[in-house]
């Protein structure tokens, strides 16, 4: 038991803010940030003394027994007997927050992996079947330095007599699918497969770019290039 | 954070190994748990043992607390199950018990009268308890009317601060202050008597 002088001394040492906080916390009326819990955690003994008083006052007002015991010491003595590795936080503990973020990460990882798999599969199937009718030629602002270098290289090559030099669409907004037609008079005409008019295999063509873009990648993915020349 | 979220935050800290956080949960709910168990068990010593057991079980199972329900709901469920298990164990041992088949975990209906915590014990203990009661009664009657009303509405009627503010037609901050000041005044009167 603590005498009246001891009580006054302890009151002087404890901040009114803490005692006020305990009163609200006891009534389930304390609205605090997680970090503010430290206010209570910093003085568990102070909280213990306050709550004992509040319990007695409330019990008396409600006409209940005053005989409930403070179990904290006996509970802590029992908890001390629990081996360290069996206590919360002693090993494999995952906090509520980190468990949520772990699940969150797993969902995103799964989504990205699925997107990547789908993209790679689509490109692989398209290239392997040769069916390019469904592929939209990329609309780009204009040839890059790399494009120009490739085209310069292609134009510089000595082509078979019946193959005209590749021509690049001059309009930057047009497709950069480049045709190497067997009919020089129709050099600017796109093949049927490229316009979607036919499902037949590719006519002689030169595809300089197919650039795969996906929101998951953020930027452009790897470029796939193919250059074939009709030999018929 | 709401009160429920405060409890969950304490659970999260306890799960990380902060024993002080679990101490706060014990301090907040130990008396309510004892009263709940006393509705099932007559023997006061058994009530205290089972209340302890309830918190030990909760501590060991903290990692399984998913936070889907409030902490107090969870701890009450553990307490009720612990009490019922004790009753079943006593029944197997030949003790006569009163099992009310209409009761459920969530029910507030008492299984038996909560006699266990009725004031009693040695003559000295009885005298001390009576002295404490008289001191609390006197301190309450000495309170200014507005403080006594706020505290009574809170403790006897279980009203929230917001509801008390409506009843007393004053700001919620005033309610908070009145209840705090009332408790401070009573506590000063009983500090030397309250013991542990």
PDB file of C-alpha atoms in Angstrom, chain A residues 91-224:
ATOM      1  CA  UNK A  91      11.519 -16.931 -34.070  1.00  0.00           C
ATOM      2  CA  UNK A  92       9.245 -17.128 -37.013  1.00  0.00           C
ATOM      3  CA  UNK A  93       6.972 -14.280 -36.051  1.00  0.00           C
ATOM      4  CA  UNK A  94       5.494 -12.309 -38.892  1.00  0.00           C
ATOM      5  CA  UNK A  95       3.811  -9.092 -37.930  1.00  0.00           C
ATOM      6  CA  UNK A  96       0.322  -8.274 -39.147  1.00  0.00           C
ATOM      7  CA  UNK A  97       1.709  -5.536 -41.361  1.00  0.00           C
ATOM      8  CA  UNK A  98       4.541  -7.541 -42.832  1.00  0.00           C
ATOM      9  CA  UNK A  99       2.224 -10.494 -43.428  1.00  0.00           C
ATOM     10  CA  UNK A 100      -0.020  -8.228 -45.446  1.00  0.00           C
ATOM     11  CA  UNK A 101       2.889  -6.778 -47.414  1.00  0.00           C
ATOM     12  CA  UNK A 102       4.221 -10.297 -48.009  1.00  0.00           C
ATOM     13  CA  UNK A 103       0.886 -11.344 -49.517  1.00  0.00           C
ATOM     14  CA  UNK A 104       0.809  -8.110 -51.482  1.00  0.00           C
ATOM     15  CA  UNK A 105       4.266  -8.813 -52.903  1.00  0.00           C
ATOM     16  CA  UNK A 106       3.305 -12.363 -53.815  1.00  0.00           C
ATOM     17  CA  UNK A 107       0.269 -11.149 -55.743  1.00  0.00           C
ATOM     18  CA  UNK A 108       2.322  -8.645 -57.707  1.00  0.00           C
ATOM     19  CA  UNK A 109       5.062 -11.137 -58.395  1.00  0.00           C
ATOM     20  CA  UNK A 110       2.485 -13.583 -59.715  1.00  0.00           C
ATOM     21  CA  UNK A 111       0.861 -10.958 -61.913  1.00  0.00           C
ATOM     22  CA  UNK A 112       4.183  -9.862 -63.401  1.00  0.00           C
ATOM     23  CA  UNK A 113       5.276 -13.451 -64.011  1.00  0.00           C
ATOM     24  CA  UNK A 114       1.964 -14.244 -65.727  1.00  0.00           C
ATOM     25  CA  UNK A 115       2.211 -11.144 -67.916  1.00  0.00           C
ATOM     26  CA  UNK A 116       5.771 -11.961 -68.882  1.00  0.00           C
ATOM     27  CA  UNK A 117       4.861 -15.535 -69.715  1.00  0.00           C
ATOM     28  CA  UNK A 118       1.883 -14.428 -71.826  1.00  0.00           C
ATOM     29  CA  UNK A 119       3.964 -11.863 -73.714  1.00  0.00           C
ATOM     30  CA  UNK A 120       6.785 -14.269 -74.455  1.00  0.00           C
ATOM     31  CA  UNK A 121       4.333 -16.975 -75.499  1.00  0.00           C
ATOM     32  CA  UNK A 122       2.503 -14.609 -77.850  1.00  0.00           C
ATOM     33  CA  UNK A 123       5.696 -13.464 -79.538  1.00  0.00           C
ATOM     34  CA  UNK A 124       6.967 -17.012 -79.806  1.00  0.00           C
ATOM     35  CA  UNK A 125       3.745 -18.304 -81.342  1.00  0.00           C
ATOM     36  CA  UNK A 126       3.555 -15.442 -83.777  1.00  0.00           C
ATOM     37  CA  UNK A 127       7.090 -15.886 -85.000  1.00  0.00           C
ATOM     38  CA  UNK A 128       6.826 -19.653 -85.185  1.00  0.00           C
ATOM     39  CA  UNK A 129       3.538 -19.741 -87.163  1.00  0.00           C
ATOM     40  CA  UNK A 130       4.443 -16.923 -89.468  1.00  0.00           C
ATOM     41  CA  UNK A 131       0.975 -15.527 -89.111  1.00  0.00           C
ATOM     42  CA  UNK A 132       1.598 -11.844 -88.917  1.00  0.00           C
ATOM     43  CA  UNK A 133      -1.809 -10.787 -90.051  1.00  0.00           C
ATOM     44  CA  UNK A 134      -2.844 -10.096 -86.491  1.00  0.00           C
ATOM     45  CA  UNK A 135       0.163  -8.057 -85.594  1.00  0.00           C
ATOM     46  CA  UNK A 136      -0.298  -4.382 -85.811  1.00  0.00           C
ATOM     47  CA  UNK A 137       2.734  -2.820 -87.370  1.00  0.00           C
ATOM     48  CA  UNK A 138       4.206  -0.452 -84.885  1.00  0.00           C
ATOM     49  CA  UNK A 139       3.392   3.162 -85.260  1.00  0.00           C
ATOM     50  CA  UNK A 140       6.429   5.163 -84.393  1.00  0.00           C
ATOM     51  CA  UNK A 141       7.639   8.674 -84.653  1.00  0.00           C
ATOM     52  CA  UNK A 142      10.383   7.830 -87.062  1.00  0.00           C
ATOM     53  CA  UNK A 143      13.385   5.663 -87.646  1.00  0.00           C
ATOM     54  CA  UNK A 144      15.927   5.567 -84.918  1.00  0.00           C
ATOM     55  CA  UNK A 145      19.631   5.696 -85.425  1.00  0.00           C
ATOM     56  CA  UNK A 146      19.658   1.969 -85.151  1.00  0.00           C
ATOM     57  CA  UNK A 147      16.978   1.667 -87.827  1.00  0.00           C
ATOM     58  CA  UNK A 148      18.918   3.853 -90.193  1.00  0.00           C
ATOM     59  CA  UNK A 149      22.021   1.811 -89.682  1.00  0.00           C
ATOM     60  CA  UNK A 150      20.140  -1.415 -90.387  1.00  0.00           C
ATOM     61  CA  UNK A 151      18.539  -0.012 -93.499  1.00  0.00           C
ATOM     62  CA  UNK A 152      21.797   1.389 -94.731  1.00  0.00           C
ATOM     63  CA  UNK A 153      23.320  -2.000 -94.276  1.00  0.00           C
ATOM     64  CA  UNK A 154      20.491  -3.695 -96.127  1.00  0.00           C
ATOM     65  CA  UNK A 155      20.548  -1.179 -98.961  1.00  0.00           C
ATOM     66  CA  UNK A 156      24.244  -1.563 -99.341  1.00  0.00           C
ATOM     67  CA  UNK A 157      23.966  -5.270 -99.847  1.00  0.00           C
ATOM     68  CA  UNK A 158      23.972  -6.644-103.300  1.00  0.00           C
ATOM     69  CA  UNK A 159      20.557  -8.094-103.780  1.00  0.00           C
ATOM     70  CA  UNK A 160      19.430 -10.717-106.239  1.00  0.00           C
ATOM     71  CA  UNK A 161      18.482  -9.239-109.578  1.00  0.00           C
ATOM     72  CA  UNK A 162      14.730  -9.720-109.125  1.00  0.00           C
ATOM     73  CA  UNK A 163      14.612  -8.110-105.738  1.00  0.00           C
ATOM     74  CA  UNK A 164      14.394  -4.393-105.461  1.00  0.00           C
ATOM     75  CA  UNK A 165      16.108  -2.544-102.699  1.00  0.00           C
ATOM     76  CA  UNK A 166      14.087  -2.226 -99.561  1.00  0.00           C
ATOM     77  CA  UNK A 167      12.147   0.930 -99.238  1.00  0.00           C
ATOM     78  CA  UNK A 168      11.296   2.621 -96.049  1.00  0.00           C
ATOM     79  CA  UNK A 169       8.068   4.460 -95.697  1.00  0.00           C
ATOM     80  CA  UNK A 170       8.947   8.081 -95.695  1.00  0.00           C
ATOM     81  CA  UNK A 171       6.007   9.171 -93.593  1.00  0.00           C
ATOM     82  CA  UNK A 172       6.989   8.783 -89.948  1.00  0.00           C
ATOM     83  CA  UNK A 173       3.422   7.949 -88.984  1.00  0.00           C
ATOM     84  CA  UNK A 174       3.291   5.073 -91.388  1.00  0.00           C
ATOM     85  CA  UNK A 175       4.267   1.574 -90.637  1.00  0.00           C
ATOM     86  CA  UNK A 176       7.890   0.737 -90.709  1.00  0.00           C
ATOM     87  CA  UNK A 177       7.167  -2.585 -92.295  1.00  0.00           C
ATOM     88  CA  UNK A 178       9.400  -2.481 -95.294  1.00  0.00           C
ATOM     89  CA  UNK A 179       8.595  -4.316 -98.425  1.00  0.00           C
ATOM     90  CA  UNK A 180      11.048  -5.965-100.747  1.00  0.00           C
ATOM     91  CA  UNK A 181       8.657  -6.733-103.507  1.00  0.00           C
ATOM     92  CA  UNK A 182       9.242  -9.025-106.400  1.00  0.00           C
ATOM     93  CA  UNK A 183       7.243  -6.580-108.491  1.00  0.00           C
ATOM     94  CA  UNK A 184       9.285  -3.407-108.791  1.00  0.00           C
ATOM     95  CA  UNK A 185       6.323  -1.503-110.227  1.00  0.00           C
ATOM     96  CA  UNK A 186       4.366  -2.098-107.026  1.00  0.00           C
ATOM     97  CA  UNK A 187       7.148  -1.459-104.603  1.00  0.00           C
ATOM     98  CA  UNK A 188       5.046   0.748-102.360  1.00  0.00           C
ATOM     99  CA  UNK A 189       2.182  -1.708-102.031  1.00  0.00           C
ATOM    100  CA  UNK A 190       1.943  -3.607 -98.778  1.00  0.00           C
ATOM    101  CA  UNK A 191       1.590  -7.363 -98.970  1.00  0.00           C
ATOM    102  CA  UNK A 192      -1.812  -8.904 -98.230  1.00  0.00           C
ATOM    103  CA  UNK A 193      -0.681 -10.463 -94.973  1.00  0.00           C
ATOM    104  CA  UNK A 194       0.376  -7.088 -93.723  1.00  0.00           C
ATOM    105  CA  UNK A 195      -2.955  -5.448 -94.493  1.00  0.00           C
ATOM    106  CA  UNK A 196      -5.031  -8.272 -93.102  1.00  0.00           C
ATOM    107  CA  UNK A 197      -6.572  -9.112 -96.494  1.00  0.00           C
ATOM    108  CA  UNK A 198      -5.101 -12.559 -96.556  1.00  0.00           C
ATOM    109  CA  UNK A 199      -4.180 -15.235 -94.136  1.00  0.00           C
ATOM    110  CA  UNK A 200      -1.641 -16.691 -96.457  1.00  0.00           C
ATOM    111  CA  UNK A 201       1.943 -16.829 -95.449  1.00  0.00           C
ATOM    112  CA  UNK A 202       4.198 -13.857 -95.766  1.00  0.00           C
ATOM    113  CA  UNK A 203       5.132 -12.572 -99.090  1.00  0.00           C
ATOM    114  CA  UNK A 204       8.687 -11.532 -99.511  1.00  0.00           C
ATOM    115  CA  UNK A 205       9.269  -8.943 -96.936  1.00  0.00           C
ATOM    116  CA  UNK A 206      11.634  -7.338 -94.651  1.00  0.00           C
ATOM    117  CA  UNK A 207      10.462  -6.667 -91.199  1.00  0.00           C
ATOM    118  CA  UNK A 208      12.739  -4.351 -89.455  1.00  0.00           C
ATOM    119  CA  UNK A 209      10.982  -4.040 -86.154  1.00  0.00           C
ATOM    120  CA  UNK A 210       8.415  -5.467 -83.992  1.00  0.00           C
ATOM    121  CA  UNK A 211       8.615  -3.775 -80.710  1.00  0.00           C
ATOM    122  CA  UNK A 212       6.793  -5.337 -77.827  1.00  0.00           C
ATOM    123  CA  UNK A 213       5.408  -2.954 -75.300  1.00  0.00           C
ATOM    124  CA  UNK A 214       3.620  -3.804 -72.088  1.00  0.00           C
ATOM    125  CA  UNK A 215       2.628  -1.771 -69.062  1.00  0.00           C
ATOM    126  CA  UNK A 216       4.367  -4.326 -66.886  1.00  0.00           C
ATOM    127  CA  UNK A 217       7.654  -3.630 -68.524  1.00  0.00           C
ATOM    128  CA  UNK A 218       7.298   0.097 -68.280  1.00  0.00           C
ATOM    129  CA  UNK A 219       9.485   0.635 -71.278  1.00  0.00           C
ATOM    130  CA  UNK A 220       9.974  -1.250 -74.448  1.00  0.00           C
ATOM    131  CA  UNK A 221      10.905  -4.869 -74.281  1.00  0.00           C
ATOM    132  CA  UNK A 222      13.431  -6.678 -76.416  1.00  0.00           C
ATOM    133  CA  UNK A 223      13.180  -6.085 -80.108  1.00  0.00           C
ATOM    134  CA  UNK A 224      12.498  -8.923 -82.486  1.00  0.00           C
TER     135      UNK A 224
END
